[in-house]
CSV table of C-alpha atoms and ligand atoms in Angstrom, one decimal:
chain,number,residue,atom,x,y,z
A,1039,MET,CA,120.9,165.2,112.4
A,1040,PRO,CA,120.4,161.9,110.5
A,1041,ARG,CA,120.8,158.6,112.3
A,1042,TYR,CA,123.6,156.4,110.7
A,1043,PHE,CA,123.7,152.5,110.6
A,1044,SER,CA,126.3,149.9,109.9
A,1045,GLU,CA,125.6,146.2,109.4
A,1046,ARG,CA,127.7,143.2,108.5
A,1047,GLY,CA,127.0,139.6,107.4
A,1048,ASN,CA,128.4,136.6,105.5
A,1049,SER,CA,126.7,137.5,102.3
A,1050,HIS,CA,125.1,140.5,100.6
A,1051,ILE,CA,121.7,139.0,100.9
A,1052,GLU,CA,122.1,138.3,104.6
A,1053,VAL,CA,123.1,142.0,105.3
A,1054,ILE,CA,120.4,143.5,103.2
A,1055,GLU,CA,117.8,141.3,104.9
A,1056,LYS,CA,119.1,142.3,108.2
A,1057,ILE,CA,118.9,146.0,107.3
A,1058,HIS,CA,115.4,145.7,105.8
A,1059,LYS,CA,114.2,143.9,108.9
A,1060,LYS,CA,115.6,146.4,111.3
A,1061,TYR,CA,114.9,149.7,109.5
A,1062,GLY,CA,112.4,148.9,106.7
A,1063,ASP,CA,112.1,151.5,103.9
A,1064,ARG,CA,113.8,154.2,106.0
A,1065,ALA,CA,117.3,152.7,105.4
A,1066,LYS,CA,119.3,154.5,102.7
A,1067,ILE,CA,122.5,152.6,101.9
A,1068,GLN,CA,125.4,154.7,101.0
A,1069,ILE,CA,128.5,152.5,101.3
A,1070,GLN,CA,129.1,148.8,100.7
A,1071,ARG,CA,132.5,147.2,101.3
A,1072,THR,CA,134.1,143.8,101.8
A,1073,VAL,CA,135.8,143.3,105.2
A,1074,PRO,CA,138.9,141.1,104.8
A,1075,ALA,CA,138.8,137.7,106.5
A,1076,THR,CA,140.0,137.5,110.1
A,1077,GLY,CA,141.5,134.3,111.6
A,1078,ILE,CA,145.2,133.3,111.8
A,1079,MET,CA,146.9,135.7,109.3
A,1080,GLY,CA,143.7,136.0,107.4
A,1081,LEU,CA,143.5,132.2,106.9
A,1082,PHE,CA,140.5,130.1,107.8
A,1083,GLY,CA,138.5,133.3,108.4
A,1084,LYS,CA,135.4,134.3,106.4
A,1085,VAL,CA,135.1,137.4,104.3
A,1086,GLN,CA,132.4,139.7,105.6
A,1087,TYR,CA,130.2,142.3,103.9
A,1088,GLU,CA,129.5,145.6,105.4
A,1089,TYR,CA,126.8,148.1,104.5
A,1090,ARG,CA,126.6,151.6,105.9
A,1091,GLY,CA,124.1,154.4,105.5
A,1092,TYR,CA,121.6,156.6,107.3
A,1093,LEU,CA,117.9,156.5,108.1
A,1094,ARG,CA,115.6,158.7,106.1
A,1095,THR,CA,113.2,161.1,107.8
A,1096,GLY,CA,109.4,160.3,107.7
A,1097,GLU,CA,108.9,162.9,105.0
A,1098,GLU,CA,111.6,161.4,102.7
A,1099,THR,CA,110.1,157.9,103.2
A,1100,ARG,CA,106.6,159.1,102.2
A,1101,GLU,CA,108.0,160.8,99.1
A,1102,ILE,CA,109.6,157.5,98.0
A,1103,GLN,CA,106.5,155.6,98.6
A,1104,LYS,CA,104.5,158.0,96.6
A,1105,SER,CA,106.8,157.7,93.6
A,1106,LYS,CA,106.7,153.9,93.9
A,1107,ASP,CA,102.9,154.0,93.9
A,1108,ASN,CA,103.0,156.2,90.8
A,1109,GLU,CA,105.3,153.8,89.1
A,1110,ALA,CA,103.0,150.9,90.0
A,1111,ARG,CA,100.0,152.8,88.6
A,1112,ALA,CA,101.8,153.6,85.4
A,1113,ALA,CA,102.7,149.9,85.0
A,1114,ILE,CA,99.1,148.8,85.6
A,1115,LEU,CA,97.9,151.3,83.0
A,1116,ALA,CA,100.4,150.0,80.6
A,1117,VAL,CA,99.2,146.4,81.1
A,1118,THR,CA,95.5,147.1,81.0
A,1119,GLY,CA,95.7,149.9,78.4
A,1120,LYS,CA,93.2,151.9,80.5
A,1121,ASP,CA,93.7,155.4,81.7
A,1122,SER,CA,90.6,155.6,83.7
A,1123,ILE,CA,92.2,154.8,87.0
A,1124,ARG,CA,92.6,158.0,88.9
A,1125,SER,CA,95.8,158.5,90.8
A,1126,ASP,CA,93.9,159.5,93.9
A,1127,GLU,CA,91.8,156.2,93.7
A,1128,PHE,CA,94.9,154.2,93.4
A,1129,VAL,CA,97.3,155.8,95.8
A,1130,SER,CA,96.6,154.7,99.3
A,1131,LYS,CA,94.5,157.2,101.3
A,1132,ASN,CA,96.6,156.3,104.2
A,1133,LYS,CA,99.8,158.3,103.8
A,1134,GLU,CA,101.7,156.0,106.1
A,1135,THR,CA,101.7,153.2,103.4
A,1136,THR,CA,103.1,150.1,104.9
A,1137,SER,CA,105.5,147.6,103.3
A,1138,LEU,CA,102.6,145.1,103.4
A,1139,GLU,CA,100.7,147.2,100.9
A,1140,ASP,CA,103.8,147.5,98.9
A,1141,GLU,CA,104.1,143.7,98.7
A,1142,LYS,CA,100.5,143.4,97.7
A,1143,ILE,CA,101.0,145.9,94.8
A,1144,GLY,CA,104.0,143.8,93.8
A,1145,GLU,CA,101.9,140.7,93.7
A,1146,VAL,CA,99.1,142.3,91.7
A,1147,LEU,CA,101.7,143.6,89.2
A,1148,GLN,CA,103.2,140.1,88.9
A,1149,GLU,CA,99.7,138.7,88.2
A,1150,LEU,CA,98.9,141.4,85.6
A,1151,LYS,CA,102.2,140.9,83.9
A,1152,HIS,CA,101.5,137.1,83.7
A,1153,LEU,CA,98.1,137.8,82.3
A,1154,LYS,CA,99.5,140.2,79.7
A,1155,ASP,CA,102.1,137.6,78.7
A,1156,CYS,CA,99.4,135.0,78.3
A,1157,LEU,CA,97.2,137.3,76.2
A,1158,MET,CA,100.1,138.2,74.0
A,1159,LEU,CA,101.1,134.6,73.6
A,1160,SER,CA,97.6,133.5,72.6
A,1161,ALA,CA,97.3,136.4,70.2
A,1162,SER,CA,100.6,135.7,68.5
A,1163,THR,CA,100.5,131.8,68.5
A,1164,PRO,CA,98.3,130.5,65.7
A,1165,PRO,CA,95.6,128.1,67.1
A,1166,PRO,CA,97.0,124.5,67.2
A,1167,GLN,CA,95.9,122.5,64.2
A,1168,THR,CA,93.0,120.4,65.1
A,1169,PHE,CA,92.9,116.9,63.7
A,1170,PRO,CA,89.4,115.4,63.6
A,1171,ILE,CA,90.9,111.9,64.2
A,1172,LEU,CA,92.0,113.0,67.6
A,1173,SER,CA,88.6,114.1,68.8
A,1174,GLU,CA,87.1,110.9,67.2
A,1175,LEU,CA,89.6,108.8,69.1
A,1176,SER,CA,89.0,110.5,72.3
A,1177,ASP,CA,85.3,109.9,71.9
A,1178,ILE,CA,85.7,106.2,71.1
A,1179,LEU,CA,87.9,105.7,74.1
A,1180,ASP,CA,85.6,107.6,76.3
A,1181,LYS,CA,82.6,105.5,75.2
A,1182,ASN,CA,84.6,102.4,75.9
A,1183,ASP,CA,85.1,103.6,79.5
A,1184,PHE,CA,88.8,104.3,79.4
A,1185,GLU,CA,89.9,106.6,82.2
A,1186,GLU,CA,90.5,110.2,81.3
A,1187,ASP,CA,94.2,110.1,82.3
A,1188,TYR,CA,94.8,107.2,80.0
A,1189,ILE,CA,93.0,108.9,77.1
A,1190,SER,CA,95.1,112.0,77.3
A,1191,LYS,CA,98.3,110.0,77.6
A,1192,LEU,CA,97.4,108.0,74.5
A,1193,LEU,CA,96.4,111.0,72.5
A,1194,GLU,CA,99.6,112.8,73.5
A,1195,SER,CA,101.7,109.9,72.5
A,1196,ILE,CA,99.9,109.7,69.1
A,1197,LYS,CA,100.4,113.4,68.5
A,1198,ASN,CA,104.1,113.1,69.4
A,1199,THR,CA,104.8,110.1,67.2
A,1200,CYS,CA,102.7,110.9,64.1
A,1201,ASN,CA,103.3,113.4,61.4
A,1202,ILE,CA,100.5,115.4,59.7
A,1203,ALA,CA,100.1,112.8,56.9
A,1204,ASP,CA,99.7,110.0,59.5
A,1205,LEU,CA,97.1,112.1,61.4
A,1206,ASP,CA,95.1,112.4,58.2
A,1207,ASN,CA,95.1,108.6,57.8
A,1208,ARG,CA,92.1,107.4,59.9
A,1209,GLY,CA,92.8,103.6,59.3
A,1210,TYR,CA,96.4,104.0,60.3
A,1211,ILE,CA,95.6,105.9,63.5
A,1212,HIS,CA,92.9,103.3,64.5
A,1213,GLN,CA,95.5,100.5,63.9
A,1214,LEU,CA,98.1,102.4,65.9
A,1215,THR,CA,95.7,102.9,68.8
A,1216,ALA,CA,94.9,99.2,69.0
A,1217,SER,CA,98.6,98.4,69.0
A,1218,TYR,CA,99.4,101.0,71.6
A,1219,ILE,CA,96.8,99.5,74.0
A,1220,ALA,CA,97.8,95.9,73.4
A,1221,LYS,CA,101.4,96.7,74.0
A,1222,ASN,CA,100.6,97.9,77.5
A,1223,VAL,CA,98.8,94.7,78.6
A,1224,HIS,CA,100.7,91.5,79.5
A,1225,PHE,CA,99.6,88.0,78.5
A,1226,PHE,CA,100.3,84.9,80.5
A,1227,ARG,CA,102.7,82.2,79.4
A,1228,ASN,CA,103.4,79.4,81.8
A,1229,ASP,CA,106.9,78.1,81.3
A,1230,VAL,CA,106.8,75.9,84.4
A,1231,ASP,CA,106.4,72.3,83.2
A,1232,VAL,CA,105.4,70.3,86.2
A,1233,LYS,CA,103.1,67.3,86.7
A,1234,PRO,CA,100.6,67.6,88.1
A,1235,ARG,CA,100.0,71.2,87.2
A,1236,VAL,CA,98.2,72.8,90.2
A,1237,VAL,CA,96.0,75.7,89.5
A,1238,ALA,CA,94.1,77.7,92.2
A,1239,LEU,CA,91.6,80.4,91.7
A,1240,VAL,CA,91.1,83.2,94.2
A,1241,GLY,CA,89.0,86.4,94.0
A,1242,PRO,CA,86.1,88.3,95.4
A,1243,THR,CA,82.7,86.6,95.9
A,1244,GLY,CA,80.5,85.8,92.9
A,1245,VAL,CA,83.0,86.7,90.2
A,1246,GLY,CA,82.8,83.2,88.6
A,1247,LYS,CA,85.6,81.2,90.2
A,1248,THR,CA,83.6,77.9,90.5
A,1249,THR,CA,82.2,78.3,87.0
A,1250,THR,CA,85.7,79.0,85.6
A,1251,ILE,CA,87.0,75.9,87.4
A,1252,ALA,CA,84.3,73.8,85.8
A,1253,LYS,CA,85.1,75.3,82.4
A,1254,LEU,CA,88.9,74.6,82.8
A,1255,ALA,CA,88.2,71.1,84.1
A,1256,ALA,CA,86.0,70.4,81.1
A,1257,VAL,CA,88.4,71.8,78.5
A,1258,HIS,CA,91.3,69.8,80.0
A,1259,GLY,CA,89.5,66.7,81.1
A,1260,LEU,CA,87.0,65.9,78.4
A,1261,GLY,CA,88.0,64.3,75.1
A,1262,ASP,CA,91.7,63.7,75.3
A,1263,GLY,CA,91.6,61.6,78.5
A,1264,SER,CA,93.7,64.0,80.5
A,1265,ASP,CA,93.5,63.2,84.1
A,1266,VAL,CA,91.9,66.1,86.0
A,1267,ARG,CA,90.9,66.5,89.7
A,1268,ILE,CA,89.0,69.3,91.4
A,1269,ILE,CA,89.5,70.2,95.0
A,1270,THR,CA,87.3,72.7,96.6
A,1271,VAL,CA,87.9,74.4,99.9
A,1272,ASP,CA,84.4,75.8,99.8
A,1273,ASN,CA,82.9,73.5,102.4
A,1274,PHE,CA,80.9,76.0,104.3
A,1275,ARG,CA,78.0,76.8,102.0
A,1276,ILE,CA,75.5,74.1,101.1
A,1277,GLY,CA,74.7,75.5,97.7
A,1278,ALA,CA,78.4,75.8,96.8
A,1279,ARG,CA,79.1,72.2,97.5
A,1280,ALA,CA,76.2,71.0,95.4
A,1281,GLN,CA,77.3,73.3,92.6
A,1282,ILE,CA,80.8,71.9,92.1
A,1283,GLU,CA,79.7,68.3,92.8
A,1284,THR,CA,77.1,68.6,90.0
A,1285,TYR,CA,79.7,69.9,87.6
A,1286,GLY,CA,82.0,67.1,88.6
A,1287,LYS,CA,79.3,64.4,88.1
A,1288,ILE,CA,78.4,65.7,84.7
A,1289,MET,CA,82.0,65.7,83.5
A,1290,GLY,CA,83.0,62.5,85.3
A,1291,ILE,CA,85.7,64.4,87.1
A,1292,PRO,CA,86.4,63.6,90.8
A,1293,VAL,CA,85.7,66.4,93.2
A,1294,GLN,CA,87.1,66.5,96.7
A,1295,ILE,CA,85.9,68.9,99.4
A,1296,VAL,CA,88.3,70.0,102.1
A,1297,ASP,CA,88.3,72.6,104.8
A,1298,ASN,CA,91.8,72.5,106.4
A,1299,SER,CA,95.4,72.3,105.4
A,1300,ASP,CA,96.0,68.7,106.3
A,1301,GLU,CA,93.1,67.5,104.2
A,1302,LEU,CA,94.2,69.6,101.3
A,1303,ARG,CA,97.8,68.3,101.5
A,1304,LYS,CA,96.4,64.7,101.6
A,1305,GLN,CA,94.2,65.3,98.6
A,1306,ILE,CA,97.1,66.8,96.6
A,1307,VAL,CA,99.2,63.7,97.4
A,1308,LEU,CA,96.4,61.4,96.4
A,1309,ALA,CA,96.0,63.3,93.1
A,1310,SER,CA,99.8,63.4,92.4
A,1311,ASP,CA,99.5,61.1,89.4
A,1312,SER,CA,97.0,63.3,87.6
A,1313,ASN,CA,97.9,66.0,85.0
A,1314,LEU,CA,95.9,68.8,86.4
A,1315,ILE,CA,94.6,69.7,89.9
A,1316,LEU,CA,92.2,72.6,90.0
A,1317,ILE,CA,91.6,74.2,93.3
A,1318,ASP,CA,88.4,76.3,93.9
A,1319,THR,CA,88.4,78.7,96.9
A,1320,ILE,CA,85.7,80.5,98.7
A,1321,GLY,CA,85.1,84.1,97.5
A,1322,LYS,CA,86.8,86.4,100.0
A,1323,ASN,CA,85.9,89.7,101.3
A,1324,PRO,CA,89.3,91.3,101.4
A,1325,ARG,CA,88.3,93.4,104.4
A,1326,ASP,CA,88.2,90.2,106.5
A,1327,LYS,CA,91.9,90.1,107.0
A,1328,GLU,CA,91.9,87.1,109.3
A,1329,LYS,CA,90.0,84.8,106.9
A,1330,PHE,CA,92.2,86.2,104.1
A,1331,ARG,CA,95.4,85.1,105.8
A,1332,GLU,CA,93.9,81.7,106.7
A,1333,MET,CA,93.2,81.1,103.0
A,1334,ARG,CA,96.7,82.1,102.1
A,1335,LYS,CA,98.1,79.7,104.6
A,1336,LEU,CA,95.9,76.9,103.5
A,1337,LEU,CA,97.0,77.4,99.8
A,1338,SER,CA,100.6,77.4,100.8
A,1339,VAL,CA,100.5,73.6,101.3
A,1340,CYS,CA,99.9,73.2,97.6
A,1341,GLY,CA,103.6,74.0,96.9
A,1342,GLU,CA,105.4,76.9,95.4
A,1343,ASN,CA,104.6,75.8,91.8
A,1344,THR,CA,100.9,76.4,92.4
A,1345,GLU,CA,99.7,78.8,89.7
A,1346,ILE,CA,97.4,81.2,91.5
A,1347,HIS,CA,95.1,83.1,89.3
A,1348,LEU,CA,93.1,86.1,90.5
A,1349,VAL,CA,89.6,86.1,89.1
A,1350,LEU,CA,88.1,89.6,88.3
A,1351,SER,CA,84.8,90.5,86.8
A,1352,ALA,CA,84.8,92.8,83.7
A,1353,THR,CA,81.8,94.6,85.2
A,1354,THR,CA,83.9,96.1,88.0
A,1355,LYS,CA,85.1,99.7,87.9
A,1356,ALA,CA,88.8,100.3,87.2
A,1357,SER,CA,89.4,102.0,90.5
A,1358,ASP,CA,87.8,99.0,92.4
A,1359,LEU,CA,89.8,96.5,90.3
A,1360,ARG,CA,93.0,98.2,91.3
A,1361,ILE,CA,92.0,98.0,95.0
A,1362,ILE,CA,91.1,94.3,94.6
A,1363,MET,CA,94.4,93.6,92.8
A,1364,GLU,CA,96.3,95.3,95.6
A,1365,GLN,CA,94.3,93.5,98.4
A,1366,PHE,CA,95.0,90.1,96.8
A,1367,ARG,CA,98.7,90.7,96.4
A,1368,LEU,CA,99.1,88.6,99.6
A,1369,PHE,CA,98.4,85.6,97.4
A,1370,ASN,CA,101.3,86.3,95.0
A,1371,TYR,CA,99.0,85.6,92.1
A,1372,TRP,CA,100.7,84.7,88.8
A,1373,SER,CA,98.0,86.0,86.6
A,1374,ILE,CA,94.5,87.4,86.2
A,1375,ILE,CA,91.4,85.8,84.7
A,1376,ILE,CA,88.7,88.2,83.4
A,1377,THR,CA,85.1,86.9,83.6
A,1378,LYS,CA,81.7,88.2,82.5
A,1379,LEU,CA,83.0,89.9,79.4
A,1380,ASP,CA,79.6,89.2,77.9
A,1381,GLU,CA,77.9,91.4,80.6
A,1382,THR,CA,79.6,94.6,79.5
A,1383,ASN,CA,80.0,96.6,76.3
A,1384,HIS,CA,82.8,98.7,77.8
A,1385,ILE,CA,86.2,97.1,78.6
A,1386,GLY,CA,88.2,100.3,78.9
A,1387,ASN,CA,87.9,100.0,82.7
A,1388,ILE,CA,89.4,96.5,82.7
A,1389,LEU,CA,92.1,97.5,80.2
A,1390,CYS,CA,93.1,100.6,82.3
A,1391,ALA,CA,93.4,98.3,85.4
A,1392,LEU,CA,95.5,95.8,83.4
A,1393,ILE,CA,97.7,98.4,82.0
A,1394,SER,CA,98.6,99.6,85.5
A,1395,THR,CA,100.0,96.2,86.4
A,1396,THR,CA,102.7,93.9,85.1
A,1397,VAL,CA,100.7,90.8,86.1
A,1398,PRO,CA,99.6,89.1,82.9
A,1399,ILE,CA,96.1,87.8,82.0
A,1400,SER,CA,95.5,84.2,81.3
A,1401,TYR,CA,91.9,83.5,80.5
A,1402,LEU,CA,88.8,85.3,79.4
A,1403,THR,CA,85.3,84.1,80.0
A,1404,ASP,CA,82.2,85.5,78.4
A,1405,GLY,CA,79.2,83.5,79.5
A,1406,GLN,CA,77.7,81.0,81.9
A,1407,ASN,CA,78.0,78.0,79.6
A,1408,VAL,CA,80.4,75.3,80.7
A,1409,PRO,CA,82.7,74.6,79.0
A,1410,VAL,CA,82.3,76.8,75.9
A,1411,ASP,CA,82.5,80.3,77.3
A,1412,ILE,CA,86.2,80.4,78.0
A,1413,ALA,CA,89.3,81.3,76.0
A,1414,ILE,CA,92.9,81.9,76.5
A,1415,ALA,CA,93.5,85.6,76.8
A,1416,SER,CA,95.1,87.0,73.7
A,1417,PRO,CA,95.5,90.6,72.4
A,1418,ILE,CA,93.1,90.1,69.5
A,1419,ARG,CA,90.4,88.5,71.7
A,1420,LEU,CA,90.6,91.3,74.2
A,1421,LEU,CA,90.9,94.2,71.8
A,1422,SER,CA,88.1,92.9,69.5
A,1423,LYS,CA,85.7,93.8,72.3
A,1424,LEU,CA,86.4,97.5,71.9
A,1425,LYS,CA,83.5,99.3,70.2
A,1426,GLY,CA,84.2,101.8,67.4
A,1427,LEU,CA,87.9,101.0,67.0
A,1428,GLU,CA,88.3,99.8,63.4
A,1429,PHE,CA,91.5,98.0,62.8
A,1430,ASP,CA,92.7,95.3,60.5
A,1431,LYS,CA,92.4,92.2,62.7
A,1432,THR,CA,94.7,90.0,60.6
A,1433,VAL,CA,97.5,92.6,60.6
A,1434,PHE,CA,97.0,93.2,64.3
A,1435,ALA,CA,97.0,89.4,65.2
A,1436,GLU,CA,100.3,89.1,63.3
A,1437,GLN,CA,101.8,92.0,65.2
A,1438,HIS,CA,100.5,90.8,68.5
A,1439,PRO,CA,100.3,87.0,68.4
A,1440,ALA,CA,98.5,85.0,71.1
A,1441,PRO,CA,100.7,83.4,73.7
A,1442,ASP,CA,101.9,79.9,73.1
A,1443,LEU,CA,98.7,77.9,73.5
A,1444,THR,CA,100.2,74.6,74.3
A,1445,ALA,CA,101.8,76.1,77.4
A,1446,ILE,CA,98.5,76.7,79.2
A,1447,TRP,CA,96.0,74.8,77.2
A,1448,ARG,CA,97.0,71.3,77.1
B,640,LIG,N1,77.5,86.3,82.3
B,640,LIG,C1,78.4,85.6,82.9
B,640,LIG,N2,78.1,85.0,84.1
B,640,LIG,C2,79.1,84.3,84.6
B,640,LIG,C3,80.4,84.1,84.0
B,640,LIG,N3,81.1,83.3,84.9
B,640,LIG,C4,80.3,83.0,85.9
B,640,LIG,N4,79.1,83.6,85.8
B,640,LIG,C5,78.0,83.5,86.7
B,640,LIG,O1,78.3,84.3,87.9
B,640,LIG,C6,77.6,83.7,89.0
B,640,LIG,C7,78.6,83.4,90.1
B,640,LIG,O2,79.5,82.4,89.6
B,640,LIG,P1,80.3,81.4,90.6
B,640,LIG,O3,81.1,80.6,89.7
B,640,LIG,O4,79.4,80.7,91.5
B,640,LIG,O5,81.1,82.5,91.3
B,640,LIG,P2,82.2,82.3,92.5
B,640,LIG,O6,83.3,83.3,92.3
B,640,LIG,O7,82.6,80.9,92.6
B,640,LIG,O8,81.3,82.8,93.7
B,640,LIG,P3,81.7,82.5,95.3
B,640,LIG,O9,82.1,81.1,95.4
B,640,LIG,O10,80.3,82.7,95.9
B,640,LIG,O11,82.7,83.4,95.6
B,640,LIG,C8,76.9,82.5,88.4
B,640,LIG,O12,75.6,82.8,88.2
B,640,LIG,C9,77.6,82.1,87.1
B,640,LIG,O13,76.8,81.5,86.2
B,640,LIG,C10,80.6,84.7,82.8
B,640,LIG,O14,81.7,84.6,82.2
B,640,LIG,N5,79.6,85.4,82.3
B,641,LIG,MG1,82.4,79.5,94.2
C-alpha cells in the first residue's frame, strides 16, 4: 500500500522544495492544483499551490537513480567523445546512491559542458588578428615602468578606437598613445592673484623640498628685482638651517627661521609687502600623526590662499606615491612637484600615480643645480622623458599646450 502526501505553499518553488526536503527522490508527484484564495469572500487572501502524490518504494527509487546515472554517463561520453568508461566503473558501487552524489554528478556535467563550449568556441572562432604595434606598445610601456593595469587599459582603448588601417600606422599609434597619457594628467594653473603669493612645500624627508625652495627663490628673486622671502620651519636640525641660510646668502634673499605659529604669523606680516613668500617645512614621516597635525596647524596661520605643493620624488614606486599622496591629504595640497627626474629612466610609475589623482602637477626638477634644474610642469616636458615612444613633439605640444606660464612663473 503506497504512502500518499499532500503539500501546500505560496509558490510552486516553495512547495517543490518542501517536498524535496521531506521525501527526497522518493516523492512521485501526481496532481498539482491551485487552491483559491481564502479571506473575506476570497479577497485579501493568497492563492495557494497544492501538490499531491505518493512515495515510491526503495526498489523504484533505485531504478530511477540507475537510469539517471546512465543518462549522466551518456552525456559524459558525448562530451569527451570517449567510450572507454565502463558503466560499472561509473555507476556508484553503492546501490543506495544519495542525492549528494547526484548533485556532484550534476556539477561535473556542468563543468564538462562548459569545457566543451569553450573548446568549440576556440575551434570555431578565428584567432584574433594580432597587430605588432600593440605588442610593441606594451613592451615600451612596460620598460617605462607603467603598471600592468594601466597598460591593459590603454591597449584596450587603442584597440577599441582604432581601425585596422590605424593599427598599421606606427607613427599614428605612438602619437595617439602620448596624447592618451597626457590627457589623463592634470597641469597646475594658479588663477589666484594675490600679493604676496605664499607658497609652502610639504612632503616626505629628503625629496628635495629645500633645494626646490632655493630654485624657486632664485628663479623669482634674481634678475627682475622681485621681492622674495624665505621662511623655514626647519629649526631643529643644524645642517638644515645652514643649508637654507647658505642659499639665502648667495642669492641675497632674506631667510627667516621659525618654530611656532606665532613666529610664523609675525614673519608673514613682516613680509607682507613682498611678492612671494616661500615656506620650507621639515620632511615629515607620515606615520608620526602627532607631528603631522602640528605642522598642518602651523601652516594654517599662513592663510587660506597659501598654495601648498606636495613634493614627491620620481624615484618612488607608484604604490608608495599613492600612499604618500593619501597621507598628505590632510594638508589640502593644491598641486604636486616632481623632483629627481634626472635620477630615473622610468617615469611610468610617477605617471600612473598622477593619472590616479585629479591634483595637478606644478613643477618638475631634474638635478641638484640651483636654480637651473627646475621647470614648470607641462605635458611635453613630462612625456619627453618616456623612452621608446616616438611622437612628433611639435604636433604634440600644439595639442597639449603648457599651462599659462605667467600664472605661476612671474
Ligand atoms: N638628483 C637630484 N637631486 C636632487 C634634486 N632635488 C634635490 N636633490 C637632492 O636631494 C637631496 C635632499 O634634498 P633636500 O632639498 O635637502 O631635501 P628635503 O626634502 O628638504 O629634505 P628634508 O628637509 O630632510 O626633508 C640633496 O642632496 C639635494 O641636492 C633633483 O631634482 N635631482
Ligand atoms: Mg629640507
